[in-house]
Tab-separated table of C-alpha atoms in Angstrom:
chain	number	residue	atom	x	y	z
A	25	UNK	CA	13.150	-19.370	38.286
A	26	UNK	CA	11.036	-15.485	38.281
A	27	UNK	CA	13.363	-13.089	39.856
A	28	UNK	CA	10.752	-11.802	42.113
A	29	UNK	CA	8.763	-14.754	44.007
A	30	UNK	CA	5.933	-14.274	46.601
A	31	UNK	CA	4.168	-16.885	48.999
A	32	UNK	CA	1.109	-17.430	49.476
A	33	UNK	CA	-0.229	-17.057	46.343
A	34	UNK	CA	-3.227	-17.274	47.566
A	35	UNK	CA	-4.746	-16.384	51.447
A	36	UNK	CA	-7.903	-16.825	53.103
A	37	UNK	CA	-7.730	-15.015	56.621
A	38	UNK	CA	-10.559	-14.467	59.679
A	39	UNK	CA	-11.316	-10.671	60.047
A	40	UNK	CA	-8.661	-9.517	63.311
A	41	UNK	CA	-6.048	-12.388	62.129
A	42	UNK	CA	-2.388	-11.404	61.423
A	43	UNK	CA	-1.153	-11.712	57.879
A	44	UNK	CA	2.204	-12.169	56.999
A	45	UNK	CA	3.068	-12.068	52.862
A	46	UNK	CA	6.457	-12.767	51.751
A	47	UNK	CA	8.425	-11.517	48.881
A	48	UNK	CA	11.860	-13.291	47.693
A	49	UNK	CA	14.114	-11.508	44.728
A	50	UNK	CA	16.995	-13.021	43.037
A	51	UNK	CA	18.706	-9.672	41.649
A	52	UNK	CA	20.960	-6.521	43.426
A	53	UNK	CA	18.046	-3.560	44.246
A	54	UNK	CA	18.365	0.017	45.823
A	55	UNK	CA	14.698	-0.491	47.259
A	56	UNK	CA	11.532	-2.983	47.476
A	57	UNK	CA	8.051	-1.565	46.952
A	58	UNK	CA	4.910	-2.731	48.079
A	59	UNK	CA	1.616	-2.548	46.105
A	60	UNK	CA	-2.397	-2.798	47.164
A	61	UNK	CA	-4.727	-3.626	43.687
A	62	UNK	CA	-8.304	-3.955	44.269
A	63	UNK	CA	-10.386	-5.263	41.425
A	64	UNK	CA	-10.402	-3.216	38.956
A	65	UNK	CA	-7.002	-2.861	38.290
A	66	UNK	CA	-5.469	0.359	40.703
A	67	UNK	CA	-2.801	0.042	41.866
A	68	UNK	CA	-1.715	2.117	45.160
A	69	UNK	CA	1.680	2.399	46.729
A	70	UNK	CA	1.643	1.016	49.698
A	71	UNK	CA	5.362	1.265	51.205
A	72	UNK	CA	9.217	1.443	49.451
A	73	UNK	CA	11.804	0.468	51.806
A	74	UNK	CA	15.312	0.203	51.361
A	75	UNK	CA	16.382	-0.861	54.698
A	76	UNK	CA	14.546	-1.943	58.553
A	77	UNK	CA	11.139	-1.647	58.885
A	78	UNK	CA	8.318	1.185	57.948
A	79	UNK	CA	4.964	1.194	59.527
A	80	UNK	CA	1.282	2.654	58.448
A	81	UNK	CA	-1.439	1.985	60.629
A	82	UNK	CA	-2.072	-1.969	60.683
A	83	UNK	CA	0.633	-2.112	57.879
A	84	UNK	CA	4.520	-2.979	58.680
A	85	UNK	CA	6.528	-3.786	55.985
A	86	UNK	CA	10.466	-5.253	56.851
A	87	UNK	CA	12.947	-5.943	54.280
A	88	UNK	CA	16.531	-7.960	54.790
A	89	UNK	CA	18.895	-6.783	52.333
A	90	UNK	CA	21.298	-9.223	52.675
A	91	UNK	CA	18.961	-12.036	52.787
A	92	UNK	CA	17.161	-10.685	49.319
A	93	UNK	CA	13.816	-11.027	51.671
A	94	UNK	CA	10.794	-8.735	52.513
A	95	UNK	CA	7.542	-9.238	54.917
A	96	UNK	CA	4.453	-7.211	54.299
A	97	UNK	CA	2.175	-7.958	57.705
A	98	UNK	CA	-1.396	-6.707	58.212
A	99	UNK	CA	-2.069	-6.388	62.411
A	100	UNK	CA	-6.129	-6.769	63.064
A	101	UNK	CA	-7.303	-8.191	59.770
A	102	UNK	CA	-10.219	-6.463	58.228
A	103	UNK	CA	-12.465	-7.535	55.323
A	104	UNK	CA	-11.585	-3.969	53.407
A	105	UNK	CA	-8.337	-5.296	53.183
A	106	UNK	CA	-8.997	-8.118	50.961
A	107	UNK	CA	-7.098	-7.192	47.280
A	108	UNK	CA	-4.072	-8.516	45.761
A	109	UNK	CA	-0.822	-7.335	47.139
A	110	UNK	CA	2.336	-7.151	44.888
A	111	UNK	CA	5.990	-7.064	45.378
A	112	UNK	CA	7.945	-5.095	43.300
A	113	UNK	CA	11.817	-4.297	42.499
A	114	UNK	CA	13.592	-1.806	40.849
A	115	UNK	CA	16.939	-4.161	39.583
A	116	UNK	CA	20.222	-1.702	40.364
A	117	UNK	CA	22.691	-1.665	37.151
A	118	UNK	CA	26.328	-1.607	38.312
A	119	UNK	CA	25.236	1.425	41.302
A	120	UNK	CA	22.433	3.217	38.991
A	121	UNK	CA	18.773	2.428	39.225
A	122	UNK	CA	17.343	1.232	35.776
A	123	UNK	CA	13.739	2.868	36.881
A	124	UNK	CA	12.036	-0.377	35.677
A	125	UNK	CA	9.964	-2.745	38.101
A	126	UNK	CA	10.050	-6.221	38.466
A	127	UNK	CA	6.658	-7.652	39.735
A	128	UNK	CA	6.351	-10.877	41.540
A	129	UNK	CA	2.724	-12.533	40.584
A	130	UNK	CA	0.969	-11.017	43.672
A	131	UNK	CA	-0.680	-12.649	46.943
A	132	UNK	CA	-4.234	-12.804	46.730
A	133	UNK	CA	-5.993	-12.059	50.173
A	134	UNK	CA	-9.472	-12.217	50.770
A	135	UNK	CA	-10.317	-11.586	54.920
A	136	UNK	CA	-13.507	-13.336	55.874
A	137	UNK	CA	-16.165	-11.196	58.653
B	18	UNK	CA	-5.346	16.618	38.893
B	19	UNK	CA	-3.275	15.147	41.710
B	20	UNK	CA	-3.104	11.571	39.894
B	21	UNK	CA	-1.717	9.634	37.069
B	22	UNK	CA	-4.443	9.599	34.630
B	23	UNK	CA	-5.185	7.307	31.281
B	24	UNK	CA	-7.793	7.638	28.209
B	25	UNK	CA	-9.415	5.154	27.207
B	26	UNK	CA	-10.080	3.661	30.543
B	27	UNK	CA	-11.543	0.706	28.204
B	28	UNK	CA	-10.916	-0.125	24.987
B	29	UNK	CA	-12.499	-2.934	22.729
B	30	UNK	CA	-10.901	-3.262	19.289
B	31	UNK	CA	-10.520	-5.924	15.880
B	32	UNK	CA	-7.709	-7.932	15.450
B	33	UNK	CA	-5.350	-6.356	12.751
B	34	UNK	CA	-6.340	-2.477	13.743
B	35	UNK	CA	-4.345	0.061	15.468
B	36	UNK	CA	-4.736	1.646	18.940
B	37	UNK	CA	-3.214	4.481	21.105
B	38	UNK	CA	-3.065	4.241	24.583
B	39	UNK	CA	-2.887	7.250	26.627
B	40	UNK	CA	-0.993	8.475	29.646
B	41	UNK	CA	-1.118	11.816	31.564
B	42	UNK	CA	1.549	11.648	34.247
B	43	UNK	CA	1.507	13.845	37.777
B	44	UNK	CA	2.656	17.354	37.467
B	45	UNK	CA	6.265	17.689	37.695
B	46	UNK	CA	7.117	13.945	37.235
B	47	UNK	CA	9.900	13.315	34.813
B	48	UNK	CA	10.247	9.659	34.787
B	49	UNK	CA	7.164	7.701	33.024
B	50	UNK	CA	6.600	3.927	32.863
B	51	UNK	CA	4.475	1.522	30.630
B	52	UNK	CA	3.456	-1.673	31.959
B	53	UNK	CA	1.816	-4.222	30.972
B	54	UNK	CA	-0.710	-6.789	33.193
B	55	UNK	CA	-2.372	-9.838	31.805
B	56	UNK	CA	-5.154	-11.887	33.577
B	57	UNK	CA	-3.915	-13.134	36.875
B	58	UNK	CA	-0.224	-11.954	36.454
B	59	UNK	CA	1.735	-9.566	37.857
B	60	UNK	CA	2.408	-6.513	35.480
B	61	UNK	CA	5.588	-6.791	33.316
B	62	UNK	CA	7.899	-3.577	32.263
B	63	UNK	CA	7.546	-2.426	28.393
B	64	UNK	CA	8.909	0.824	27.935
B	65	UNK	CA	10.865	3.865	30.671
B	66	UNK	CA	11.364	7.598	29.882
B	67	UNK	CA	13.159	9.945	31.410
B	68	UNK	CA	12.300	13.040	29.816
B	69	UNK	CA	11.039	12.841	26.531
B	70	UNK	CA	13.763	10.020	25.577
B	71	UNK	CA	13.113	6.234	25.884
B	72	UNK	CA	15.714	5.257	28.478
B	73	UNK	CA	14.921	1.537	28.309
B	74	UNK	CA	12.497	-0.004	25.605
B	75	UNK	CA	13.773	-3.492	26.366
B	76	UNK	CA	9.717	-4.580	27.791
B	77	UNK	CA	8.500	-4.012	24.107
B	78	UNK	CA	7.537	-7.387	23.020
B	79	UNK	CA	7.758	-7.146	19.206
B	80	UNK	CA	8.343	-3.925	16.860
B	81	UNK	CA	4.506	-3.212	16.501
B	82	UNK	CA	4.403	-1.734	19.837
B	83	UNK	CA	6.083	1.820	20.432
B	84	UNK	CA	5.233	4.767	22.529
B	85	UNK	CA	6.195	8.421	22.469
B	86	UNK	CA	6.554	11.041	24.996
B	87	UNK	CA	7.294	14.502	22.541
B	88	UNK	CA	7.052	17.345	25.780
B	89	UNK	CA	8.240	15.308	28.148
B	90	UNK	CA	4.565	14.278	29.789
B	91	UNK	CA	1.937	12.826	28.111
B	92	UNK	CA	2.672	10.124	26.627
B	93	UNK	CA	1.241	7.812	24.099
B	94	UNK	CA	1.504	4.062	23.784
B	95	UNK	CA	0.564	2.949	19.930
B	96	UNK	CA	0.079	-1.055	19.221
B	97	UNK	CA	-0.300	-1.908	15.547
B	98	UNK	CA	-1.953	-4.580	13.588
B	99	UNK	CA	-3.265	-5.604	17.039
B	100	UNK	CA	-3.447	-9.710	17.901
B	101	UNK	CA	-5.647	-11.116	20.550
B	102	UNK	CA	-2.815	-11.746	22.985
B	103	UNK	CA	-2.577	-8.071	23.214
B	104	UNK	CA	-5.420	-8.113	25.168
B	105	UNK	CA	-4.661	-6.950	28.878
B	106	UNK	CA	-4.655	-4.223	30.988
B	107	UNK	CA	-1.936	-0.990	29.902
B	108	UNK	CA	-0.611	0.597	33.166
B	109	UNK	CA	1.034	3.689	33.154
B	110	UNK	CA	2.607	4.863	36.103
B	111	UNK	CA	5.134	8.197	37.037
B	112	UNK	CA	7.989	9.099	39.742
B	113	UNK	CA	10.188	11.931	39.699
B	114	UNK	CA	12.724	10.362	38.752
B	115	UNK	CA	14.511	6.861	38.666
B	116	UNK	CA	16.895	7.293	41.232
B	117	UNK	CA	16.042	7.206	45.146
B	118	UNK	CA	14.843	8.710	46.695
B	119	UNK	CA	12.632	9.859	44.014
B	120	UNK	CA	11.887	6.708	42.303
B	121	UNK	CA	8.414	5.846	44.216
B	122	UNK	CA	5.817	4.870	41.311
B	123	UNK	CA	2.417	6.331	41.215
B	124	UNK	CA	-0.065	4.593	38.889
B	125	UNK	CA	-2.716	5.438	37.064
B	126	UNK	CA	-5.927	3.444	36.518
B	127	UNK	CA	-5.314	1.395	33.839
B	128	UNK	CA	-6.543	0.947	30.179
B	129	UNK	CA	-8.059	-2.406	29.465
B	130	UNK	CA	-7.725	-3.328	26.109
B	131	UNK	CA	-9.777	-6.030	24.679
B	132	UNK	CA	-8.798	-7.253	20.975
B	133	UNK	CA	-11.867	-9.429	19.069
């Protein structure tokens, strides 16, 4: 079992739909990252969160540390949201952060007009 | 430049050759990370530098892979005797530090390595 698992692996939506991508992890962490990767490889950090909820425009990320689960929501989806969305965690060793990220396999989102 | 830069953007080499991949982190970022991403997969950790020293190199697949960061800024990932299985996108990221709240990582565009 992977230490970070995302679902679904692939997602196709119609423009305007509400989208949810889920991430579960099995390691101890201090924070969780949501990243966006467009074709061609560039990775952009969307969120880093350690508790509760964060919102940037139409994107919302939530995390439940006790349940080791996070969700990324996209409201009013648009074709330009089409990308791979990746959940990543920096596992803690004791009380310190090792720095490295462990990545989920990504969710490929296609939003059709 | 404001972001992380990587050179070259593409590298095609023959099996058995030596390659060097370069990463220029964001100025002032003390932490630097190398990851490798194979087609259809999420990135995998290779090595992490804090300053000039490799704080964690547990992700390097074997002794053909080596990375340096002699002045605590630019880093070079070196691959000896390349194999076809080394073909991947090599990503570099940097952050202010490794611990919260400074560990948000900023990624470079990657170097696509193809070993023929």
